[in-house]
Amino acid sequence: MPDDQLSVGELGRTVDAMRREFRDGMAGLNSRLDRLVSAEVYTLQSAHTDQRIAALSQELQKEISAREAIEAAFEKYQLDERDRREKDRQARLYQAIVPVLMGLLAAAIAIWAVVAK
């Protein structure tokens, strides 16, 4: 018998091996298909994800607005505090200068009174 001809037993074993390979391949394909998501589920998940992203975007915008408001309020507070300190400094300066000027005026009047006699 030449080498290119198979006996009936060898042919049966080859067919059985091919069947097993085919079954294993189909089982692998089925297991991969089981992991796939249906179009309806994907659409629902996508819609939910889009809604969640939109909600998070709105929350982020609110937080940004709140932060900007806090920064503006803090800047206003700093300006008001600077103005208050400037007014306090001026008040202390006037409180120091006015008595000195009054003393000098009193001394000048006293000297003038002595000189005028």
PDB file of C-alpha atoms in Angstrom:
ATOM      1  CA  MET A   1       0.000   0.000   0.000  1.00  0.00           C
ATOM      2  CA  PRO A   2       1.474   3.415  -0.935  1.00  0.00           C
ATOM      3  CA  ASP A   3       2.030   6.076   1.719  1.00  0.00           C
ATOM      4  CA  ASP A   4      -0.621   8.523   0.416  1.00  0.00           C
ATOM      5  CA  GLN A   5      -3.492   6.075   0.965  1.00  0.00           C
ATOM      6  CA  LEU A   6      -4.969   5.753   4.465  1.00  0.00           C
ATOM      7  CA  SER A   7      -6.530   2.682   5.872  1.00  0.00           C
ATOM      8  CA  VAL A   8     -10.119   2.779   7.042  1.00  0.00           C
ATOM      9  CA  GLY A   9      -9.038   2.868  10.724  1.00  0.00           C
ATOM     10  CA  GLU A  10      -6.596   5.713  10.139  1.00  0.00           C
ATOM     11  CA  LEU A  11      -9.243   7.595   8.173  1.00  0.00           C
ATOM     12  CA  GLY A  12     -11.720   7.120  11.061  1.00  0.00           C
ATOM     13  CA  ARG A  13      -9.178   8.351  13.596  1.00  0.00           C
ATOM     14  CA  THR A  14      -8.423  11.388  11.429  1.00  0.00           C
ATOM     15  CA  VAL A  15     -12.133  12.200  11.088  1.00  0.00           C
ATOM     16  CA  ASP A  16     -12.592  11.804  14.882  1.00  0.00           C
ATOM     17  CA  ALA A  17      -9.624  14.110  15.516  1.00  0.00           C
ATOM     18  CA  MET A  18     -11.087  16.662  13.135  1.00  0.00           C
ATOM     19  CA  ARG A  19     -14.461  16.426  14.911  1.00  0.00           C
ATOM     20  CA  ARG A  20     -12.788  17.010  18.293  1.00  0.00           C
ATOM     21  CA  GLU A  21     -10.902  20.016  16.940  1.00  0.00           C
ATOM     22  CA  PHE A  22     -14.134  21.360  15.473  1.00  0.00           C
ATOM     23  CA  ARG A  23     -15.997  20.870  18.784  1.00  0.00           C
ATOM     24  CA  ASP A  24     -13.161  22.514  20.742  1.00  0.00           C
ATOM     25  CA  GLY A  25     -13.114  25.423  18.310  1.00  0.00           C
ATOM     26  CA  MET A  26     -16.888  25.841  18.568  1.00  0.00           C
ATOM     27  CA  ALA A  27     -16.721  25.634  22.368  1.00  0.00           C
ATOM     28  CA  GLY A  28     -14.062  28.381  22.395  1.00  0.00           C
ATOM     29  CA  LEU A  29     -16.152  30.488  20.061  1.00  0.00           C
ATOM     30  CA  ASN A  30     -19.252  29.985  22.213  1.00  0.00           C
ATOM     31  CA  SER A  31     -17.356  30.930  25.361  1.00  0.00           C
ATOM     32  CA  ARG A  32     -16.187  34.155  23.685  1.00  0.00           C
ATOM     33  CA  LEU A  33     -19.714  34.897  22.466  1.00  0.00           C
ATOM     34  CA  ASP A  34     -21.025  34.380  26.014  1.00  0.00           C
ATOM     35  CA  ARG A  35     -18.777  37.222  27.154  1.00  0.00           C
ATOM     36  CA  LEU A  36     -20.194  39.635  24.576  1.00  0.00           C
ATOM     37  CA  VAL A  37     -22.858  42.125  25.617  1.00  0.00           C
ATOM     38  CA  SER A  38     -26.112  42.408  23.723  1.00  0.00           C
ATOM     39  CA  ALA A  39     -26.831  45.614  21.793  1.00  0.00           C
ATOM     40  CA  GLU A  40     -29.692  46.584  24.141  1.00  0.00           C
ATOM     41  CA  VAL A  41     -27.525  46.219  27.223  1.00  0.00           C
ATOM     42  CA  TYR A  42     -24.725  48.158  25.544  1.00  0.00           C
ATOM     43  CA  THR A  43     -27.138  50.947  24.589  1.00  0.00           C
ATOM     44  CA  LEU A  44     -28.477  51.139  28.144  1.00  0.00           C
ATOM     45  CA  GLN A  45     -24.978  51.158  29.610  1.00  0.00           C
ATOM     46  CA  SER A  46     -23.887  53.845  27.165  1.00  0.00           C
ATOM     47  CA  ALA A  47     -26.919  55.995  27.994  1.00  0.00           C
ATOM     48  CA  HIS A  48     -26.283  55.567  31.724  1.00  0.00           C
ATOM     49  CA  THR A  49     -22.614  56.423  31.263  1.00  0.00           C
ATOM     50  CA  ASP A  50     -23.523  59.531  29.239  1.00  0.00           C
ATOM     51  CA  GLN A  51     -25.992  60.623  31.928  1.00  0.00           C
ATOM     52  CA  ARG A  52     -23.427  60.071  34.672  1.00  0.00           C
ATOM     53  CA  ILE A  53     -20.793  62.039  32.746  1.00  0.00           C
ATOM     54  CA  ALA A  54     -23.286  64.898  32.259  1.00  0.00           C
ATOM     55  CA  ALA A  55     -24.169  64.849  35.970  1.00  0.00           C
ATOM     56  CA  LEU A  56     -20.499  64.851  36.950  1.00  0.00           C
ATOM     57  CA  SER A  57     -19.866  67.712  34.532  1.00  0.00           C
ATOM     58  CA  GLN A  58     -22.647  69.735  36.159  1.00  0.00           C
ATOM     59  CA  GLU A  59     -21.295  68.968  39.636  1.00  0.00           C
ATOM     60  CA  LEU A  60     -17.829  69.986  38.505  1.00  0.00           C
ATOM     61  CA  GLN A  61     -19.172  73.256  37.112  1.00  0.00           C
ATOM     62  CA  LYS A  62     -20.955  73.932  40.421  1.00  0.00           C
ATOM     63  CA  GLU A  63     -17.735  73.270  42.332  1.00  0.00           C
ATOM     64  CA  ILE A  64     -15.791  75.565  40.008  1.00  0.00           C
ATOM     65  CA  SER A  65     -18.390  78.310  40.486  1.00  0.00           C
ATOM     66  CA  ALA A  66     -18.304  77.846  44.264  1.00  0.00           C
ATOM     67  CA  ARG A  67     -14.499  77.994  44.285  1.00  0.00           C
ATOM     68  CA  GLU A  68     -14.535  81.157  42.168  1.00  0.00           C
ATOM     69  CA  ALA A  69     -17.094  82.729  44.537  1.00  0.00           C
ATOM     70  CA  ILE A  70     -14.920  81.841  47.541  1.00  0.00           C
ATOM     71  CA  GLU A  71     -11.847  83.289  45.838  1.00  0.00           C
ATOM     72  CA  ALA A  72     -13.747  86.507  45.015  1.00  0.00           C
ATOM     73  CA  ALA A  73     -15.027  86.770  48.595  1.00  0.00           C
ATOM     74  CA  PHE A  74     -11.523  86.212  49.959  1.00  0.00           C
ATOM     75  CA  GLU A  75     -10.083  88.844  47.636  1.00  0.00           C
ATOM     76  CA  LYS A  76     -12.800  91.295  48.755  1.00  0.00           C
ATOM     77  CA  TYR A  77     -12.019  90.447  52.379  1.00  0.00           C
ATOM     78  CA  GLN A  78      -8.323  91.118  51.796  1.00  0.00           C
ATOM     79  CA  LEU A  79      -9.089  94.492  50.173  1.00  0.00           C
ATOM     80  CA  ASP A  80     -11.489  95.443  52.972  1.00  0.00           C
ATOM     81  CA  GLU A  81      -8.933  94.399  55.586  1.00  0.00           C
ATOM     82  CA  ARG A  82      -6.225  96.435  53.851  1.00  0.00           C
ATOM     83  CA  ASP A  83      -8.531  99.483  53.795  1.00  0.00           C
ATOM     84  CA  ARG A  84      -9.412  98.995  57.472  1.00  0.00           C
ATOM     85  CA  ARG A  85      -5.737  98.773  58.427  1.00  0.00           C
ATOM     86  CA  GLU A  86      -4.990 101.932  56.427  1.00  0.00           C
ATOM     87  CA  LYS A  87      -7.798 103.795  58.226  1.00  0.00           C
ATOM     88  CA  ASP A  88      -6.507 102.529  61.587  1.00  0.00           C
ATOM     89  CA  ARG A  89      -2.985 103.678  60.698  1.00  0.00           C
ATOM     90  CA  GLN A  90      -4.245 107.112  59.710  1.00  0.00           C
ATOM     91  CA  ALA A  91      -6.320 107.375  62.886  1.00  0.00           C
ATOM     92  CA  ARG A  92      -3.300 106.493  65.039  1.00  0.00           C
ATOM     93  CA  LEU A  93      -1.206 109.017  63.129  1.00  0.00           C
ATOM     94  CA  TYR A  94      -3.783 111.762  63.671  1.00  0.00           C
ATOM     95  CA  GLN A  95      -4.093 110.771  67.336  1.00  0.00           C
ATOM     96  CA  ALA A  96      -0.363 111.284  67.691  1.00  0.00           C
ATOM     97  CA  ILE A  97      -0.056 114.459  65.608  1.00  0.00           C
ATOM     98  CA  VAL A  98      -3.049 116.415  66.978  1.00  0.00           C
ATOM     99  CA  PRO A  99      -1.866 116.413  70.615  1.00  0.00           C
ATOM    100  CA  VAL A 100       1.660 117.388  69.531  1.00  0.00           C
ATOM    101  CA  LEU A 101       0.270 120.255  67.433  1.00  0.00           C
ATOM    102  CA  MET A 102      -1.989 121.337  70.300  1.00  0.00           C
ATOM    103  CA  GLY A 103       1.037 121.328  72.621  1.00  0.00           C
ATOM    104  CA  LEU A 104       3.060 123.372  70.148  1.00  0.00           C
ATOM    105  CA  LEU A 105       0.156 125.808  69.741  1.00  0.00           C
ATOM    106  CA  ALA A 106      -0.180 126.139  73.530  1.00  0.00           C
ATOM    107  CA  ALA A 107       3.578 126.713  73.833  1.00  0.00           C
ATOM    108  CA  ALA A 108       3.452 129.322  71.054  1.00  0.00           C
ATOM    109  CA  ILE A 109       0.554 131.113  72.761  1.00  0.00           C
ATOM    110  CA  ALA A 110       2.376 131.017  76.086  1.00  0.00           C
ATOM    111  CA  ILE A 111       5.548 132.408  74.511  1.00  0.00           C
ATOM    112  CA  TRP A 112       3.560 135.082  72.701  1.00  0.00           C
ATOM    113  CA  ALA A 113       1.794 136.045  75.940  1.00  0.00           C
ATOM    114  CA  VAL A 114       5.156 136.394  77.717  1.00  0.00           C
ATOM    115  CA  VAL A 115       6.716 138.351  74.860  1.00  0.00           C
ATOM    116  CA  ALA A 116       3.664 140.602  74.438  1.00  0.00           C
ATOM    117  CA  LYS A 117       3.782 141.813  78.097  1.00  0.00           C
TER     118      LYS A 117
END
